[in-house]
Tab-separated table of C-alpha atoms in Angstrom:
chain	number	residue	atom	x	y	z
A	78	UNK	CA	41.048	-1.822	-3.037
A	79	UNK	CA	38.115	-1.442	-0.610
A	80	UNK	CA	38.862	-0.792	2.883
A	81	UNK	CA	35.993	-1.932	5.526
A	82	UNK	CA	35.631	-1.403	9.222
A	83	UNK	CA	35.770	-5.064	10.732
A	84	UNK	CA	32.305	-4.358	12.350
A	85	UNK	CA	30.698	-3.682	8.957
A	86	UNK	CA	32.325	-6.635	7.198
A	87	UNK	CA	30.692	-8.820	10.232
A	88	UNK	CA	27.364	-7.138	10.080
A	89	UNK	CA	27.540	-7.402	6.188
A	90	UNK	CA	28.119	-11.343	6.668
A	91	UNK	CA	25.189	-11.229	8.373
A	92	UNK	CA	23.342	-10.089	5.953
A	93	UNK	CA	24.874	-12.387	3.107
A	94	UNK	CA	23.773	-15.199	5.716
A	95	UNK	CA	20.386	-13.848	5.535
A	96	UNK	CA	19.791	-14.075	1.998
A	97	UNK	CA	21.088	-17.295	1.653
A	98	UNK	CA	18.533	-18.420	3.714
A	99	UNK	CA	15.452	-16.446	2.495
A	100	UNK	CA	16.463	-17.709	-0.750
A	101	UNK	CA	15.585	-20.965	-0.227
A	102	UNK	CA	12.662	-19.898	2.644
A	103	UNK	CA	11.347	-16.294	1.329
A	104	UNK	CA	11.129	-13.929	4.334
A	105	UNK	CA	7.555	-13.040	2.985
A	106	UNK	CA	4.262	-14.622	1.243
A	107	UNK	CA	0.996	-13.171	0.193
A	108	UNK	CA	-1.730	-14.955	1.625
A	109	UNK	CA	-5.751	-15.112	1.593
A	110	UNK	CA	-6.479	-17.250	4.829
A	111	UNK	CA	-5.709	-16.425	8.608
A	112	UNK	CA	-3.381	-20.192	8.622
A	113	UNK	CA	-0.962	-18.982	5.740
A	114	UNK	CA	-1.842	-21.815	3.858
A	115	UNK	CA	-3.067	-20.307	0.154
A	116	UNK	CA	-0.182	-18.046	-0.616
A	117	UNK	CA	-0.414	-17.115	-4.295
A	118	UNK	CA	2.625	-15.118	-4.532
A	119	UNK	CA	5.794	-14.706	-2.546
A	120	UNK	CA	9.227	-12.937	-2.492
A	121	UNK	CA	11.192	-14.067	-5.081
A	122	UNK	CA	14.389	-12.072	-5.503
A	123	UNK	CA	16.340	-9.161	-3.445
A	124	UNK	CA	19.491	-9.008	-1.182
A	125	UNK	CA	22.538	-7.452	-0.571
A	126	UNK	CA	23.414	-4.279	-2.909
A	127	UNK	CA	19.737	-4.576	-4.341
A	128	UNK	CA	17.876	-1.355	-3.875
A	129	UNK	CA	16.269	-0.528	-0.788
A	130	UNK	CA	12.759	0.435	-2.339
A	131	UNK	CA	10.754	-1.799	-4.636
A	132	UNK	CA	7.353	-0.762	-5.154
A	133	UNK	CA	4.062	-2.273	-6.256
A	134	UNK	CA	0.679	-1.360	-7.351
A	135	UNK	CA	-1.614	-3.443	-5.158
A	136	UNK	CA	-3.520	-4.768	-7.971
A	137	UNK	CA	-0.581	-5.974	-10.169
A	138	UNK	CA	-0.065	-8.686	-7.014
A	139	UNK	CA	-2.953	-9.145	-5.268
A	140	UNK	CA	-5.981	-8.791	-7.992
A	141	UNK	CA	-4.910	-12.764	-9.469
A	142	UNK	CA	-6.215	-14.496	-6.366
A	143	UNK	CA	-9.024	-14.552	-3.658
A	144	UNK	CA	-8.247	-11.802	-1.648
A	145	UNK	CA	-10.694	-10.109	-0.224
A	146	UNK	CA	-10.487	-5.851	-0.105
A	147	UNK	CA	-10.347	-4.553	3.011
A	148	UNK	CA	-13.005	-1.859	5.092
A	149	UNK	CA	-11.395	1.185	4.240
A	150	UNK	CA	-10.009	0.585	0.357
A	151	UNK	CA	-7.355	-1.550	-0.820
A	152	UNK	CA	-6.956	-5.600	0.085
A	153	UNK	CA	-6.976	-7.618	3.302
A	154	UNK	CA	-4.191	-9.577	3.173
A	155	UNK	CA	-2.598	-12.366	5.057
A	156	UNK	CA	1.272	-11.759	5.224
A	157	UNK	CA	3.200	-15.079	6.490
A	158	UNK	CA	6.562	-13.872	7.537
A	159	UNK	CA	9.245	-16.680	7.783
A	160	UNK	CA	11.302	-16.378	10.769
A	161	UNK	CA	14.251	-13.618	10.220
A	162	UNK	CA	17.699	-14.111	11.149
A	163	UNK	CA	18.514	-12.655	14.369
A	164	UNK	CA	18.938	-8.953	14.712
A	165	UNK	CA	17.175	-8.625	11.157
A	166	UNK	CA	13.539	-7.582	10.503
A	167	UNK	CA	11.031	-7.816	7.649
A	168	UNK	CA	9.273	-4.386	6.725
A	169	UNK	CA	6.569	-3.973	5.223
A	170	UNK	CA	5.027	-0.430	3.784
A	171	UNK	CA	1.824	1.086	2.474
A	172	UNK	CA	1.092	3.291	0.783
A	173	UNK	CA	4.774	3.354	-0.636
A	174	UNK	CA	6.460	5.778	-3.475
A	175	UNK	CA	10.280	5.978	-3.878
A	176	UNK	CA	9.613	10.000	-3.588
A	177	UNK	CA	8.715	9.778	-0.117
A	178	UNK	CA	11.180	9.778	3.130
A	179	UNK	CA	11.514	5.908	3.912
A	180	UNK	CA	9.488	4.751	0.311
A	181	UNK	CA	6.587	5.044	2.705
A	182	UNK	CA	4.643	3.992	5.631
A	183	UNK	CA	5.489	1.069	7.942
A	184	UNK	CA	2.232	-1.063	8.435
A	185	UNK	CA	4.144	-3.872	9.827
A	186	UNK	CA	7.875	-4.603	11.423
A	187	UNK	CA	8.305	-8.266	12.067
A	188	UNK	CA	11.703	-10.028	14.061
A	189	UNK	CA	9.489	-13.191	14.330
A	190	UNK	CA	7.855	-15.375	11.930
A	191	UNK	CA	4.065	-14.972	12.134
A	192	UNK	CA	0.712	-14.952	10.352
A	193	UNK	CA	0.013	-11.100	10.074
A	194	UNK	CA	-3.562	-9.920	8.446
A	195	UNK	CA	-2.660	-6.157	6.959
A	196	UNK	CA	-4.545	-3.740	5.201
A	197	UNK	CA	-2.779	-2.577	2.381
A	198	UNK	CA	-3.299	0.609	0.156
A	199	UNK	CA	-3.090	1.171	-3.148
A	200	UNK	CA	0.546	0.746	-2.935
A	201	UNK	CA	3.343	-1.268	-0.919
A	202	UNK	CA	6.613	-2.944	-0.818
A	203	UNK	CA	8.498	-5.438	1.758
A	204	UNK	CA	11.766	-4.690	2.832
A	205	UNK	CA	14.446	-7.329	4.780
A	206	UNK	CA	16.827	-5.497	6.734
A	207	UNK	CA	19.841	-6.600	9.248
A	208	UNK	CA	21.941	-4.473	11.379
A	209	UNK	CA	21.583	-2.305	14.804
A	210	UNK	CA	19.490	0.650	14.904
A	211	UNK	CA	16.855	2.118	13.376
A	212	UNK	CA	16.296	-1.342	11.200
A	213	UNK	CA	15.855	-3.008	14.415
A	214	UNK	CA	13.829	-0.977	16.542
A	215	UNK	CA	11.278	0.031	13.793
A	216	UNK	CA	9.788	-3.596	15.564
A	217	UNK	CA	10.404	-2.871	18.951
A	218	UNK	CA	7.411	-0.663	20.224
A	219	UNK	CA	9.348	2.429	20.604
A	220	UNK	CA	7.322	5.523	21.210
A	221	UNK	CA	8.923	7.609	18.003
A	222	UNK	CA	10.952	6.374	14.950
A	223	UNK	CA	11.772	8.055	11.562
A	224	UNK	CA	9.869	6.351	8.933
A	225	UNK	CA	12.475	6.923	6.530
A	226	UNK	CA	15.265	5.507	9.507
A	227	UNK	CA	16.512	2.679	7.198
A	228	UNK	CA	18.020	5.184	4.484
A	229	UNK	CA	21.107	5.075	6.503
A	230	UNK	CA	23.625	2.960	3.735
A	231	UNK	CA	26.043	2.801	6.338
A	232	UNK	CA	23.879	0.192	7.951
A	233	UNK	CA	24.426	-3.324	6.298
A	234	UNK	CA	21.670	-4.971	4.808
A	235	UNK	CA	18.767	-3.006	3.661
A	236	UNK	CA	17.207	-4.809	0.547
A	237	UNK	CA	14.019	-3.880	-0.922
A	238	UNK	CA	11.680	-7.220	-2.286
A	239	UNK	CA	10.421	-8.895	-6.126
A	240	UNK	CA	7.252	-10.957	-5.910
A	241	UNK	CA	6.334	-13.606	-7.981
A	242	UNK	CA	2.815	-14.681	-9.871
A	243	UNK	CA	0.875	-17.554	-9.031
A	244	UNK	CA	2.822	-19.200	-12.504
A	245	UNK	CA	5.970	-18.397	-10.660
A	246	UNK	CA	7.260	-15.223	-13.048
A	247	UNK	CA	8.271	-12.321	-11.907
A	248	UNK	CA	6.001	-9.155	-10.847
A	249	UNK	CA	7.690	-6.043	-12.277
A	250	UNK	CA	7.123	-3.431	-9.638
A	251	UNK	CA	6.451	0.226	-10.386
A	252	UNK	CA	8.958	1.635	-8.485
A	253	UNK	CA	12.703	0.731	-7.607
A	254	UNK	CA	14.966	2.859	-5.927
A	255	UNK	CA	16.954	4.127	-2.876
A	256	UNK	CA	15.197	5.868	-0.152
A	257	UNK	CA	15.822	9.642	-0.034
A	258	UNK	CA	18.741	10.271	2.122
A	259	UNK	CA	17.926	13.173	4.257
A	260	UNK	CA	14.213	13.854	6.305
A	261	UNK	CA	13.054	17.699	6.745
A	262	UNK	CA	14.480	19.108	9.789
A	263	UNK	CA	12.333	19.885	12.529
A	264	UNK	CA	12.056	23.143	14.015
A	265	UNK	CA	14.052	21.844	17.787
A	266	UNK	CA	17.172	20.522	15.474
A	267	UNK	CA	17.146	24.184	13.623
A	268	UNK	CA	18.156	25.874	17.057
A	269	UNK	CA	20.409	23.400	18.137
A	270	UNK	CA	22.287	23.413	14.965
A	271	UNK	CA	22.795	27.251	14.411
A	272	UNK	CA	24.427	30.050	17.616
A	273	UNK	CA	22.390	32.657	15.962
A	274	UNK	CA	19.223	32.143	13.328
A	275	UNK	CA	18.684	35.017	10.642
A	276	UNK	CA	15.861	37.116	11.314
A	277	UNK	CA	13.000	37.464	8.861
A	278	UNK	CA	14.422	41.486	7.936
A	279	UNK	CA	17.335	39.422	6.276
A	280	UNK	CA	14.771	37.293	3.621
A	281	UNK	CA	12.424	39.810	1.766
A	282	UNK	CA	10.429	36.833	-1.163
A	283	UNK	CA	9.668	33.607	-1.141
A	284	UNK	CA	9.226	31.917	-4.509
A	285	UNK	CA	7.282	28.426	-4.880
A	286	UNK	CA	8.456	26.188	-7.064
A	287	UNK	CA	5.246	25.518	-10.043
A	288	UNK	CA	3.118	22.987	-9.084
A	289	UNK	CA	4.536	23.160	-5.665
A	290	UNK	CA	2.937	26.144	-4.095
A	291	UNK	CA	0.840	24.164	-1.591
A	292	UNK	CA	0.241	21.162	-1.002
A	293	UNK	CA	-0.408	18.470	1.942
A	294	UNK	CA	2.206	14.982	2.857
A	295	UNK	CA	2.068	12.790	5.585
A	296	UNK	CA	5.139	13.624	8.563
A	297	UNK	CA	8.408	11.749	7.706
A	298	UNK	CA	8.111	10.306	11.394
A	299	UNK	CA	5.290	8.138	13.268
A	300	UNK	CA	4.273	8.231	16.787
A	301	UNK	CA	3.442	4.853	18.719
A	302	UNK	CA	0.301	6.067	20.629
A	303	UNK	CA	-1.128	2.862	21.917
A	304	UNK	CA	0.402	-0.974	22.568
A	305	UNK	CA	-0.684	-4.180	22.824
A	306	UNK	CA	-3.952	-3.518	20.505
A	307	UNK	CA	-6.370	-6.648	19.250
A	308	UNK	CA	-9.080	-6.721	16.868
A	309	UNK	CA	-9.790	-10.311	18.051
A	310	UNK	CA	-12.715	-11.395	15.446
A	311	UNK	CA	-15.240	-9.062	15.363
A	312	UNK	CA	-13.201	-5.919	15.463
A	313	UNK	CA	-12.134	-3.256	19.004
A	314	UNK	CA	-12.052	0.195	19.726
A	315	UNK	CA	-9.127	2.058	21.939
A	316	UNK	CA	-9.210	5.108	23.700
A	317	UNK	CA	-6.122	7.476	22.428
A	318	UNK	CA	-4.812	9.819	25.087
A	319	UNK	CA	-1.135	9.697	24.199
A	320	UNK	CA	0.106	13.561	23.230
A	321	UNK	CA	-0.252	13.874	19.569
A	322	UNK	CA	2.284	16.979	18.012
A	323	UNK	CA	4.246	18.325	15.041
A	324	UNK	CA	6.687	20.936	15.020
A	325	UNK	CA	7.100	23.131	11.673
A	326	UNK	CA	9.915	21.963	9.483
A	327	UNK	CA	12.039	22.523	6.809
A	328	UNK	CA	14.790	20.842	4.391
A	329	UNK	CA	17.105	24.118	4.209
A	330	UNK	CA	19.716	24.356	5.846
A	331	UNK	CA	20.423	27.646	6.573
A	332	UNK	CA	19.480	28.588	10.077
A	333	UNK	CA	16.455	30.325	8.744
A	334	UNK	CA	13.936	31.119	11.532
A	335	UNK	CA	10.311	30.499	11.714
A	336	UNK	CA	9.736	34.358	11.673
A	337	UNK	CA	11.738	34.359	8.429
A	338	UNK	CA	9.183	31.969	6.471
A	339	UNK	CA	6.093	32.817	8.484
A	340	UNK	CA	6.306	36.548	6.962
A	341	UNK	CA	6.827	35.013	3.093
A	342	UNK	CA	4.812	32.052	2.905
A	343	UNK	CA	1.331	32.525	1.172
A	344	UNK	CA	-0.207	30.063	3.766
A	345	UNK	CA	-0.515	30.413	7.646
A	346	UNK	CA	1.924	28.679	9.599
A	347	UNK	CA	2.162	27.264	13.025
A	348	UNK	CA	5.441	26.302	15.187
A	349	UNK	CA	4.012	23.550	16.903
A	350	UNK	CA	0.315	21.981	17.309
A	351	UNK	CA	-0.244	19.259	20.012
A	352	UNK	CA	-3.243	17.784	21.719
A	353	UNK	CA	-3.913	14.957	24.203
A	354	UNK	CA	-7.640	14.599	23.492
A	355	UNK	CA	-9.509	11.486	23.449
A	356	UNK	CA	-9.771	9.824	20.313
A	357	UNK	CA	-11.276	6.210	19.787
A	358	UNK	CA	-9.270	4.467	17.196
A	359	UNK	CA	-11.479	1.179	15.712
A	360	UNK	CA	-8.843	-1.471	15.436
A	361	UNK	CA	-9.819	-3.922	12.351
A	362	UNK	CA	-10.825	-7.481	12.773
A	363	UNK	CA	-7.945	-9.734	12.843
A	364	UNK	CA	-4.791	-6.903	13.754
A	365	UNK	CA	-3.342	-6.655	16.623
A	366	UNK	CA	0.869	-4.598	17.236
A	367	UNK	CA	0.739	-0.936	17.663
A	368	UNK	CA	-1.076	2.147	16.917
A	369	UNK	CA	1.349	4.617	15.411
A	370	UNK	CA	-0.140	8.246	14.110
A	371	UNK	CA	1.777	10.734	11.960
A	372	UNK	CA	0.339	14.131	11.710
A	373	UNK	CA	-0.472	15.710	8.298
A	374	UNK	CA	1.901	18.416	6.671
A	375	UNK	CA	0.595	21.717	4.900
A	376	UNK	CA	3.861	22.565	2.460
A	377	UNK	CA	5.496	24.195	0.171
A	378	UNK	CA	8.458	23.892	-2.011
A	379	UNK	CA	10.467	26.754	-3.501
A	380	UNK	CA	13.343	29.752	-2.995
A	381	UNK	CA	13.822	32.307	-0.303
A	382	UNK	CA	15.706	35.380	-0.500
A	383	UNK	CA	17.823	36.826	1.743
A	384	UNK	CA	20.510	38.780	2.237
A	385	UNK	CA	23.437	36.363	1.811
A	386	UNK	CA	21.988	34.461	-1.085
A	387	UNK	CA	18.748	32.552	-1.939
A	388	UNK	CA	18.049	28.843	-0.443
A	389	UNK	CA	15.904	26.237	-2.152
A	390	UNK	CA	13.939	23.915	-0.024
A	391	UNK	CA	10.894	22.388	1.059
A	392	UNK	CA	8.955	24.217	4.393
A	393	UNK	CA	5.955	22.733	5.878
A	394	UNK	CA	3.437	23.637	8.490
A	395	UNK	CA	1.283	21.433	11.114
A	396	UNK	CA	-1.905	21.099	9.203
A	397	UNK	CA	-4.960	21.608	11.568
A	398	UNK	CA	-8.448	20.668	12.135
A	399	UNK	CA	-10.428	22.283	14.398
A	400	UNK	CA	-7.307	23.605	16.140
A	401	UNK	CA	-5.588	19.999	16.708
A	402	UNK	CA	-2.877	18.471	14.681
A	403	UNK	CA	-4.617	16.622	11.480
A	404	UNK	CA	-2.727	13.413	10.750
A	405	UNK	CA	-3.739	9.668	10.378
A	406	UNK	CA	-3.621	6.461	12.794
A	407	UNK	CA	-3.080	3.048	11.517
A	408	UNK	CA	-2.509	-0.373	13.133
A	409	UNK	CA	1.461	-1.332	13.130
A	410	UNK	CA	1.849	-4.792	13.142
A	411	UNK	CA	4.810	-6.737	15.042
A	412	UNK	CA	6.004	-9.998	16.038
């Protein structure tokens, strides 16, 4: 026999409620007009105990009907989101890859039904989610949040999406799984997990793993830079002041210092890059939520070893340009 907390079971129902609904009403369609009204494909399966991260290739969904691509790669595409159940969100992600810390990144977090136009990548997936948290304020316009924050399986109701054709079967996706249960740590949660951090003397090599000597990811968290942003028809511009950083990090836990991989590492590394410069940001015809940027990561996965044994892990620098954290903004839709 299973023994639940009382508060799960009640969050769980809320979730079963959820599905019941969507079921009948999907929580998402794919659509090629700004009124929702040509929606070749929509959500067709998904719920509770079905994995978290369903991937698809763009084209396998979207190349069928009349949607048009969008500026900068990929399709423009009209999401209608049907109203969620309170204190439950639809997600939606691109690009998105089951190998990445929260299957990928969150172009739109919806608690209210809506028309949304989206530019999606190469890749994406929809996710419905219920519960407090992370699942709930990935919507909410909160300056920081951890793209991969709805990993947490403690949380009821995380449930990753199936689409169907225009003839009504099934789109297999090229991707299902559970999101990778534990981000990088940053540099700040090193010190504040370890009294004392061993000193680079103690770690003499590091090793890369092959293939994985160096190479460059997008941060496993996103920062809200600007609010309340509105292509309107013909497309805006914003001026970005909002303080733009990224620590070093890295997935070992050891209490390893910075000094310790800075002196092994066959690349340069930085503790911390920030910068409050202007940057315009061109806001696309027909979004308007958020503007979230998350900085670009110079890494490298392999051994180190020390004195008291070797660690595997992954260790990443901020990667730079000109001096100023590199990284990539994108229009976050809510409702």
């Amino acid at each position: 026999m299973v023994n639940c907390h009382t508060s799960s079971l009640a969050a769980l129902g809320v979730f079963v409620l959820s599905h019941i609904a969507y079921a009948q009403n999907p929580p998402a369609k794919v659509c090629t007009d700004g009124e929702c009204s040509n929606c070749p494909s929509g959500v067709t399966e998904g719920g509770n105990g079905y994995p978290s991260c369903v991937v698809y290739n763009s084209q396998d969904v979207f190349s069928s009907g009349s949607f048009k691509p969008a500026q900068g790669g990929g399709y423009a595409v009209y999401f209608d989101i049907a109203e969620p159940e309170s204190g439950c969100s639809t997600i939606i992600k691109s690009p998105a890859n089951t190998d990445v810390t929260g299957c990928g990144s969150t172009i739109g977090a919806y608690k209210h039904a809506t028309c949304s136009l989206l530019d999606v990548k190469d890749t994406f997936m929809v996710q419905y989610c219920c519960g407090t948290g992370d699942c709930t304020s990935a919507g909410s316009g909160s300056k920081r949040w951890w793209l991969g924050a709805l990993q947490d399986r403690s949380t009821p109701g995380i449930s990753g999406m199936k689409f169907t054709s225009p003839n009504g079967s099934v789109i297999q996706p090229v991707q299902v799984g559970e999101m990778p249960s534990q981000p990088s740590k940053r540099a700040s949660d090193l010190h504040q997990s370890f009294n004392g951090l061993i000193k680079r003397d103690s770690c003499s090599k590091w090793t890369a793993d092959s293939g994985m000597e160096q190479y460059t990811r997008p941060s496993d968290n996103t920062s809200i830079v600007a609010t309340g942003v509105n292509g309107g028809t013909g497309g805006s511009s914003v001026q970005i002041t909002h303080e733009r950083s990224q620590s070093w990090t890295t997935s070992i836990s050891a209490g390893l210092s910075f000094d310790v991989f800075s002196a092994n590492m066959e690349f340069s590394m930085t503790q911390e890059v920030s910068t409050s410069k202007a940057y315009t940001f061109n806001v696309p015809a027909g979004q308007s939520g958020n503007v979230g940027w998350t900085a670009t990561l110079t890494c490298s996965t392999g051994n180190i070893e020390c004195k008291d044994g070797t660690y595997h892990g992954e260790v990443c620098t901020p990667t730079q340009d000109d001096d100023e954290p590199a990284g990539t903004y994108n229009v976050i839709a809510t409702s």
